Coordinates of C-alpha atoms in Angstrom, one line a residue:
X1 CA -34.0 219.3 -119.5
X2 CA -30.9 218.4 -118.9
X3 CA -30.7 214.8 -116.8
X4 CA -28.4 216.4 -114.1
X5 CA -31.7 218.4 -113.4
X6 CA -34.7 217.0 -111.1
X7 CA -37.5 216.6 -113.5
X8 CA -41.0 217.1 -112.1
X9 CA -42.2 213.8 -111.1
X10 CA -45.5 212.8 -109.0
X11 CA -43.8 214.1 -105.9
X12 CA -43.5 217.8 -107.3
X13 CA -47.0 217.7 -108.8
X14 CA -48.3 216.8 -105.8
X15 CA -46.5 219.6 -104.0
X16 CA -47.0 222.0 -106.4
X17 CA -51.0 221.9 -105.9
X18 CA -50.1 222.2 -102.3
X19 CA -47.9 226.0 -103.4
X20 CA -50.9 226.8 -105.3
X21 CA -53.1 227.1 -102.3
X22 CA -50.9 228.0 -99.3
X23 CA -47.9 230.2 -101.0
X24 CA -47.9 233.7 -99.8
X25 CA -45.7 237.1 -99.1
X26 CA -41.9 236.7 -99.9
X27 CA -41.2 232.8 -100.8
X28 CA -38.2 230.9 -101.2
X29 CA -38.0 228.0 -103.4
X30 CA -35.4 225.5 -101.7
X31 CA -34.0 223.2 -104.1
X32 CA -35.7 224.8 -107.2
X33 CA -34.8 221.5 -109.8
X34 CA -36.9 222.2 -112.7
X35 CA -38.5 225.5 -110.9
X36 CA -41.9 223.9 -110.8
X37 CA -42.6 225.5 -107.3
X38 CA -41.2 228.8 -108.3
X39 CA -43.5 228.8 -111.3
X40 CA -46.3 227.7 -109.2
X41 CA -46.0 230.7 -106.6
X42 CA -45.4 232.9 -109.3
X43 CA -49.1 232.7 -110.5
X44 CA -50.4 234.1 -106.9
X45 CA -51.4 237.5 -106.8
X46 CA -50.5 237.4 -102.9
X47 CA -46.8 235.9 -103.8
X48 CA -44.4 239.5 -103.6
X49 CA -41.5 237.6 -104.6
X50 CA -39.8 234.5 -105.0
X51 CA -36.2 233.0 -104.5
X52 CA -35.3 230.1 -106.3
X53 CA -31.8 228.5 -105.1
X54 CA -30.1 225.0 -105.9
X55 CA -27.0 224.0 -105.3
X56 CA -26.7 222.7 -108.8
X57 CA -26.0 225.3 -110.9
X58 CA -27.0 223.3 -113.8
X59 CA -30.8 223.7 -112.1
X60 CA -30.1 227.6 -111.3
X61 CA -29.1 228.4 -115.0
X62 CA -32.2 226.6 -116.2
X63 CA -34.7 228.5 -113.9
X64 CA -32.9 231.7 -115.5
X65 CA -33.6 230.6 -118.8
X66 CA -37.0 229.3 -118.7
X67 CA -38.5 231.1 -116.2
X68 CA -39.0 235.0 -117.2
X69 CA -40.9 236.5 -114.7
X70 CA -40.0 239.8 -112.8
X71 CA -40.7 238.7 -109.2
X72 CA -38.4 235.7 -109.4
X73 CA -34.6 235.7 -108.5
X74 CA -32.5 232.5 -108.8
X75 CA -29.3 231.8 -106.9
X76 CA -26.6 229.0 -106.6
X77 CA -26.8 227.8 -102.8
X78 CA -26.6 225.0 -100.6
X79 CA -29.7 225.3 -98.8
X80 CA -29.5 228.5 -96.8
X81 CA -25.7 229.3 -97.4
X82 CA -26.7 232.4 -99.7
X83 CA -28.6 234.2 -97.0
X84 CA -25.3 234.2 -94.4
X85 CA -23.5 236.8 -96.6
X86 CA -23.6 239.4 -99.0
X87 CA -27.2 241.5 -100.1
X88 CA -29.3 238.4 -99.1
X89 CA -28.0 238.2 -95.4
X90 CA -30.4 238.0 -92.9
X91 CA -33.6 237.4 -95.7
X92 CA -36.5 235.9 -94.0
X93 CA -39.4 234.2 -96.0
X94 CA -43.5 234.2 -95.3
X95 CA -43.3 230.9 -97.5
X96 CA -40.4 228.1 -97.5
X97 CA -40.9 225.4 -100.2
X98 CA -38.7 222.3 -100.0
X99 CA -39.1 219.0 -101.8
X100 CA -36.0 217.6 -100.5
X101 CA -33.8 214.3 -101.8
X102 CA -35.4 212.1 -99.1
X103 CA -34.5 208.5 -100.0
X104 CA -31.7 206.3 -98.0
X105 CA -28.3 206.0 -99.7
X106 CA -28.5 203.2 -102.2
X107 CA -25.2 202.5 -103.9
X108 CA -26.6 201.5 -107.2
X109 CA -28.3 205.0 -107.2
X110 CA -26.3 207.8 -106.4
X111 CA -28.2 210.5 -107.5
X112 CA -27.7 213.7 -105.8
X113 CA -31.0 215.0 -106.3
X114 CA -32.7 211.6 -104.7
X115 CA -30.4 211.0 -102.0
X116 CA -31.0 212.8 -98.6
X117 CA -27.9 211.3 -96.6
X118 CA -27.2 207.7 -95.2
X119 CA -30.6 207.5 -93.2
X120 CA -32.4 209.5 -96.0
X121 CA -33.2 212.1 -93.8
X122 CA -29.6 214.1 -93.3
X123 CA -30.7 216.8 -95.4
X124 CA -34.4 217.6 -94.2
X125 CA -32.0 217.8 -90.6
X126 CA -29.9 220.1 -91.9
X127 CA -32.4 222.0 -93.4
X128 CA -34.7 222.2 -90.2
X129 CA -31.6 223.7 -88.3
X130 CA -31.2 226.1 -89.7
X131 CA -34.7 227.4 -90.6
X132 CA -36.0 228.9 -87.8
X133 CA -33.5 231.9 -88.9
X134 CA -35.5 232.2 -91.7
X135 CA -38.7 231.6 -91.5
X136 CA -40.7 234.9 -90.7
X137 CA -43.3 234.6 -87.3
X138 CA -46.3 233.8 -88.6
X139 CA -44.8 232.4 -92.0
X140 CA -45.0 228.1 -93.1
X141 CA -43.0 225.9 -94.6
X142 CA -44.5 223.4 -96.9
X143 CA -42.0 220.2 -96.8
X144 CA -42.6 217.2 -98.8
X145 CA -40.9 213.4 -97.7
X146 CA -41.4 210.1 -97.8
X147 CA -42.0 206.9 -95.6
X148 CA -38.7 205.6 -96.4
X149 CA -37.5 208.9 -94.8
X150 CA -38.5 207.6 -91.5
X151 CA -41.7 209.6 -90.7
X152 CA -41.1 209.3 -87.1
X153 CA -37.6 210.8 -87.3
X154 CA -38.5 213.7 -89.1
X155 CA -41.5 214.4 -86.9
X156 CA -38.8 214.4 -84.0
X157 CA -36.8 216.6 -86.3
X158 CA -39.7 219.3 -86.6
X159 CA -40.7 219.4 -83.1
X160 CA -37.2 220.1 -81.7
X161 CA -36.7 222.8 -83.9
X162 CA -39.2 224.6 -82.7
X163 CA -41.9 224.2 -85.1
X164 CA -45.5 222.1 -85.1
X165 CA -46.9 220.8 -88.0
X166 CA -49.9 219.5 -89.9
X167 CA -50.4 216.8 -92.8
X168 CA -51.4 218.8 -95.7
X169 CA -51.7 215.9 -98.1
X170 CA -50.3 212.4 -99.1
X171 CA -49.8 209.8 -102.1
X172 CA -49.1 206.1 -102.4
X173 CA -46.6 205.9 -105.4
X174 CA -46.0 202.1 -105.8
X175 CA -43.2 201.6 -103.0
X176 CA -43.5 204.4 -100.9
X177 CA -46.0 207.3 -99.4
X178 CA -45.3 210.8 -99.9
X179 CA -46.5 213.2 -97.7
X180 CA -46.6 217.1 -97.7
X181 CA -46.0 218.7 -94.1
X182 CA -46.9 222.1 -93.1
X183 CA -44.5 223.9 -90.7
X184 CA -45.2 226.9 -88.4
X185 CA -43.0 227.9 -85.5
X186 CA -44.9 227.0 -82.5
X187 CA -46.5 228.8 -80.0
X188 CA -43.6 229.1 -77.7
X189 CA -41.0 230.4 -80.5
X190 CA -43.8 233.0 -81.7
X191 CA -44.3 234.3 -78.0
X192 CA -40.3 234.5 -77.7
X193 CA -39.1 235.9 -80.5
X194 CA -40.6 239.3 -79.9
X195 CA -38.6 239.2 -76.7
X196 CA -35.3 239.0 -78.3
X197 CA -35.2 235.0 -77.9
X198 CA -33.5 233.3 -81.0
X199 CA -32.0 229.6 -81.9
X200 CA -35.6 228.5 -79.9
X201 CA -35.3 224.4 -79.7
X202 CA -36.9 221.8 -77.9
X203 CA -35.3 220.0 -75.3
X204 CA -37.2 217.5 -73.0
X205 CA -40.4 217.4 -71.3
X206 CA -41.6 215.9 -67.8
X207 CA -45.0 215.6 -66.4
X208 CA -46.0 219.3 -65.9
X209 CA -43.2 221.3 -68.0
X210 CA -41.7 221.4 -71.6
X211 CA -38.0 223.2 -72.0
X212 CA -36.7 224.6 -74.7
X213 CA -33.3 226.3 -75.4
X214 CA -32.6 229.7 -76.7
X215 CA -29.9 232.3 -77.4
X216 CA -30.6 235.6 -75.4
X217 CA -28.2 238.1 -75.0
X218 CA -25.3 236.6 -76.3
X219 CA -25.7 233.4 -73.9
X220 CA -27.7 230.1 -73.8
X221 CA -30.7 229.8 -71.9
X222 CA -33.4 227.2 -70.7
X223 CA -36.9 228.0 -70.8
X224 CA -39.6 226.1 -69.2
X225 CA -43.3 226.3 -69.8
X226 CA -46.3 224.3 -68.7
X227 CA -47.2 221.3 -70.4
X228 CA -50.1 221.9 -72.4
X229 CA -51.4 218.6 -71.2
X230 CA -51.2 219.0 -67.3
X231 CA -53.7 220.2 -65.0
X232 CA -51.1 221.2 -62.5
X233 CA -51.8 225.0 -61.8
X234 CA -49.0 227.4 -60.6
X235 CA -45.9 225.3 -61.5
X236 CA -43.9 227.1 -63.6
X237 CA -44.7 230.4 -61.5
X238 CA -43.7 228.7 -58.1
X239 CA -40.4 227.4 -59.9
X240 CA -39.5 231.3 -60.8
X241 CA -39.9 232.3 -57.1
X242 CA -38.0 229.5 -55.7
X243 CA -35.1 230.4 -58.0
X244 CA -35.4 234.0 -57.0
X245 CA -35.2 232.9 -53.4
X246 CA -32.4 230.3 -53.4
X247 CA -30.2 232.3 -56.0
X248 CA -29.6 234.4 -52.9
X249 CA -28.0 231.9 -51.1
X250 CA -25.8 230.2 -54.3
X251 CA -28.3 227.3 -55.2
X252 CA -29.8 226.5 -58.5
X253 CA -29.0 227.9 -62.3
X254 CA -29.4 232.0 -62.5
X255 CA -32.7 232.9 -63.0
X256 CA -33.1 235.5 -66.0
X257 CA -36.4 236.0 -66.4
X258 CA -39.6 235.0 -64.6
X259 CA -43.3 235.5 -65.9
X260 CA -47.0 233.5 -64.7
X261 CA -46.5 231.1 -67.8
X262 CA -42.5 230.9 -68.3
X263 CA -39.4 230.9 -66.6
X264 CA -36.1 231.5 -67.8
X265 CA -32.8 230.9 -66.7
X266 CA -28.9 230.2 -67.6
X267 CA -28.7 226.6 -69.1
X268 CA -26.6 224.5 -67.5
X269 CA -23.5 222.7 -69.6
X270 CA -22.7 219.2 -67.4
X271 CA -24.0 215.9 -67.0
X272 CA -26.8 214.6 -65.1
X273 CA -25.8 213.5 -61.7
X274 CA -26.7 209.5 -62.7
X275 CA -24.5 209.9 -66.0
X276 CA -21.5 211.3 -64.0
X277 CA -21.2 208.8 -60.6
X278 CA -20.8 205.8 -62.5
X279 CA -17.6 207.4 -64.5
X280 CA -16.3 209.7 -61.8
X281 CA -13.4 208.6 -59.3
X282 CA -13.8 208.9 -55.4
X283 CA -11.4 211.7 -55.2
X284 CA -14.1 213.5 -57.5
X285 CA -17.3 212.0 -56.0
X286 CA -16.5 212.7 -52.0
X287 CA -16.7 216.6 -52.4
X288 CA -19.1 216.6 -54.8
X289 CA -21.6 214.5 -52.4
X290 CA -20.3 216.8 -49.3
X291 CA -21.4 220.1 -51.9
X292 CA -25.0 218.1 -52.5
X293 CA -25.7 217.7 -48.7
X294 CA -24.6 221.0 -48.1
X295 CA -27.2 222.5 -50.5
X296 CA -29.8 220.2 -48.8
X297 CA -28.8 222.0 -45.7
X298 CA -29.0 225.3 -46.7
X299 CA -32.7 224.2 -48.3
X300 CA -33.5 223.0 -44.8
X301 CA -32.6 226.0 -43.1
X302 CA -34.5 228.2 -45.3
X303 CA -37.9 225.9 -45.3
X304 CA -37.6 225.0 -48.9
X305 CA -38.7 221.5 -49.3
X306 CA -37.2 220.5 -52.9
X307 CA -39.2 217.1 -52.6
X308 CA -36.9 213.9 -54.8
X309 CA -33.9 214.6 -53.1
X310 CA -33.8 211.0 -52.3
X311 CA -33.5 210.1 -56.0
X312 CA -31.9 213.2 -57.7
X313 CA -30.5 211.7 -60.8
X314 CA -32.0 213.8 -63.3
X315 CA -32.4 217.2 -61.3
X316 CA -29.0 217.5 -60.3
X317 CA -26.5 218.6 -63.3
X318 CA -22.6 218.5 -62.5
X319 CA -20.8 221.1 -64.2
X320 CA -17.1 222.2 -63.5
X321 CA -17.1 219.4 -60.6
X322 CA -19.9 221.2 -58.9
X323 CA -23.8 220.2 -58.6
X324 CA -26.3 222.2 -59.5
X325 CA -30.1 221.4 -58.7
X326 CA -32.6 221.9 -61.4
X327 CA -36.7 221.4 -61.3
X328 CA -37.8 223.7 -58.8
X329 CA -41.3 223.5 -59.9
X330 CA -42.9 221.0 -57.1
X331 CA -40.7 223.0 -54.5
X332 CA -42.6 224.2 -51.5
X333 CA -42.2 226.3 -48.2
X334 CA -42.1 223.4 -44.7
X335 CA -40.9 224.1 -41.2
X336 CA -39.8 220.7 -41.8
X337 CA -38.1 220.6 -44.8
X338 CA -36.4 217.3 -45.1
X339 CA -33.8 217.6 -48.1
X340 CA -30.7 216.2 -45.9
X341 CA -32.8 213.0 -44.8
X342 CA -33.9 212.3 -48.2
X343 CA -30.2 212.5 -49.4
X344 CA -29.4 210.0 -46.8
X345 CA -31.8 207.8 -48.5
X346 CA -30.2 208.5 -52.0
X347 CA -26.9 207.4 -50.3
X348 CA -27.9 204.2 -49.3
X349 CA -29.8 203.2 -52.5
X350 CA -26.8 204.1 -54.3
X351 CA -24.3 202.5 -51.9
X352 CA -23.3 199.6 -54.5
X353 CA -22.1 202.3 -56.8
X354 CA -20.0 203.9 -54.4
X355 CA -19.0 200.7 -52.6
X356 CA -17.4 200.3 -56.5
X357 CA -15.5 203.0 -56.4
X358 CA -13.9 202.5 -53.2
X359 CA -16.4 204.0 -50.6
X360 CA -17.5 202.3 -47.5
X361 CA -20.7 204.3 -46.4
X362 CA -22.1 201.7 -43.9
X363 CA -26.0 202.3 -43.9
X364 CA -26.0 201.6 -40.0
X365 CA -23.7 204.9 -39.9
X366 CA -26.1 206.7 -42.1
X367 CA -29.2 206.1 -40.6
X368 CA -28.6 206.9 -36.9
X369 CA -27.1 210.2 -38.2
X370 CA -29.9 210.9 -40.2
X371 CA -32.2 209.8 -37.3
X372 CA -30.0 212.7 -35.2
X373 CA -30.4 214.9 -37.7
X374 CA -34.0 214.8 -38.0
X375 CA -34.6 215.1 -34.4
X376 CA -32.6 218.6 -34.1
X377 CA -31.3 219.9 -37.3
X378 CA -28.0 221.8 -36.5
X379 CA -24.4 222.3 -37.7
X380 CA -23.8 219.6 -35.2
X381 CA -26.2 217.0 -36.5
X382 CA -25.5 217.9 -40.1
X383 CA -21.7 217.5 -39.6
X384 CA -22.3 214.2 -38.4
X385 CA -24.2 213.4 -41.5
X386 CA -21.1 214.6 -43.6
X387 CA -18.8 212.5 -41.8
X388 CA -20.3 209.1 -43.0
X389 CA -18.8 210.3 -46.2
X390 CA -16.1 211.7 -45.1
X391 CA -14.5 208.5 -43.2
X392 CA -15.8 206.0 -45.9

């Protein structure tokens, strides 16, 4: 076998054993090298077709010459490139096998078949970003990597790209430990894809919800589902109902879909308020704070207590010099909603930051205005609160 082709080693044998146990349907052997994984898959009756790809033309030529099986097709491709155009465009697989280059860069060993990038996981990162498009719902990925690849980072990338995983095998080989993970689309992705959602990626999570991003009808959306470990009931449903109400008054991200177990709204491209304030200028901050107070006033008049308005740092996004309030799951109806007075607390807590921007907000003035507003919420008392910003 030519030296330019990755020859079967311990990692190859470890993976081929799992291929024989798990491969089915239409199979993709990514980075086929010697073709050992393709051959293992072709042994199985439940395998209908195998496509083997490699960016190394010598490897593809070798597989075509040495593996004479009707079910096998071989192509030169850098990861999924060959499936983005031509006759193979959009091909999806029941099983994807990948023994990637997974070692961190080493100037003494510049081997394309071994080096996965500067930190070792870059090729895996590129692969996982594209894999959801090419894996059928219900399909699986057999991925091999090493502890030298940064196991924690690989698991983070798996989660980020909408997969769940389980370890199938491991083996210690001198200076490293090898792992084989089986990946499948997570429950959320499997549920949403039939509804027309694509590019589903994990974004963030809190105590009660998990947020994903996706594409739907040509636009980027955010999807919130209940966090499996949360004991709080009805929070996602509550967020959907609240967004439906406040959207009518120009508040919150645009609601697109609400179901008992998930809520979908337009993704807000912007910066969290906590990150925006320290970098903004006084001329930008004053109108934005007025806008934030106005939104609090609208909520008070609607009898909607949003809660956490005394620290709207990660639930307020600045987009195009406007504030968009997010995270509505804890809202509730109240005859004495206190959004404006909570925002007054926020102004005082962040006084030092605002002072550095040239704003002179006096605690005494804010407290007096907040007390008057609390006793009798009205346009007049609200305007008095706003004046504490205007005259700063």
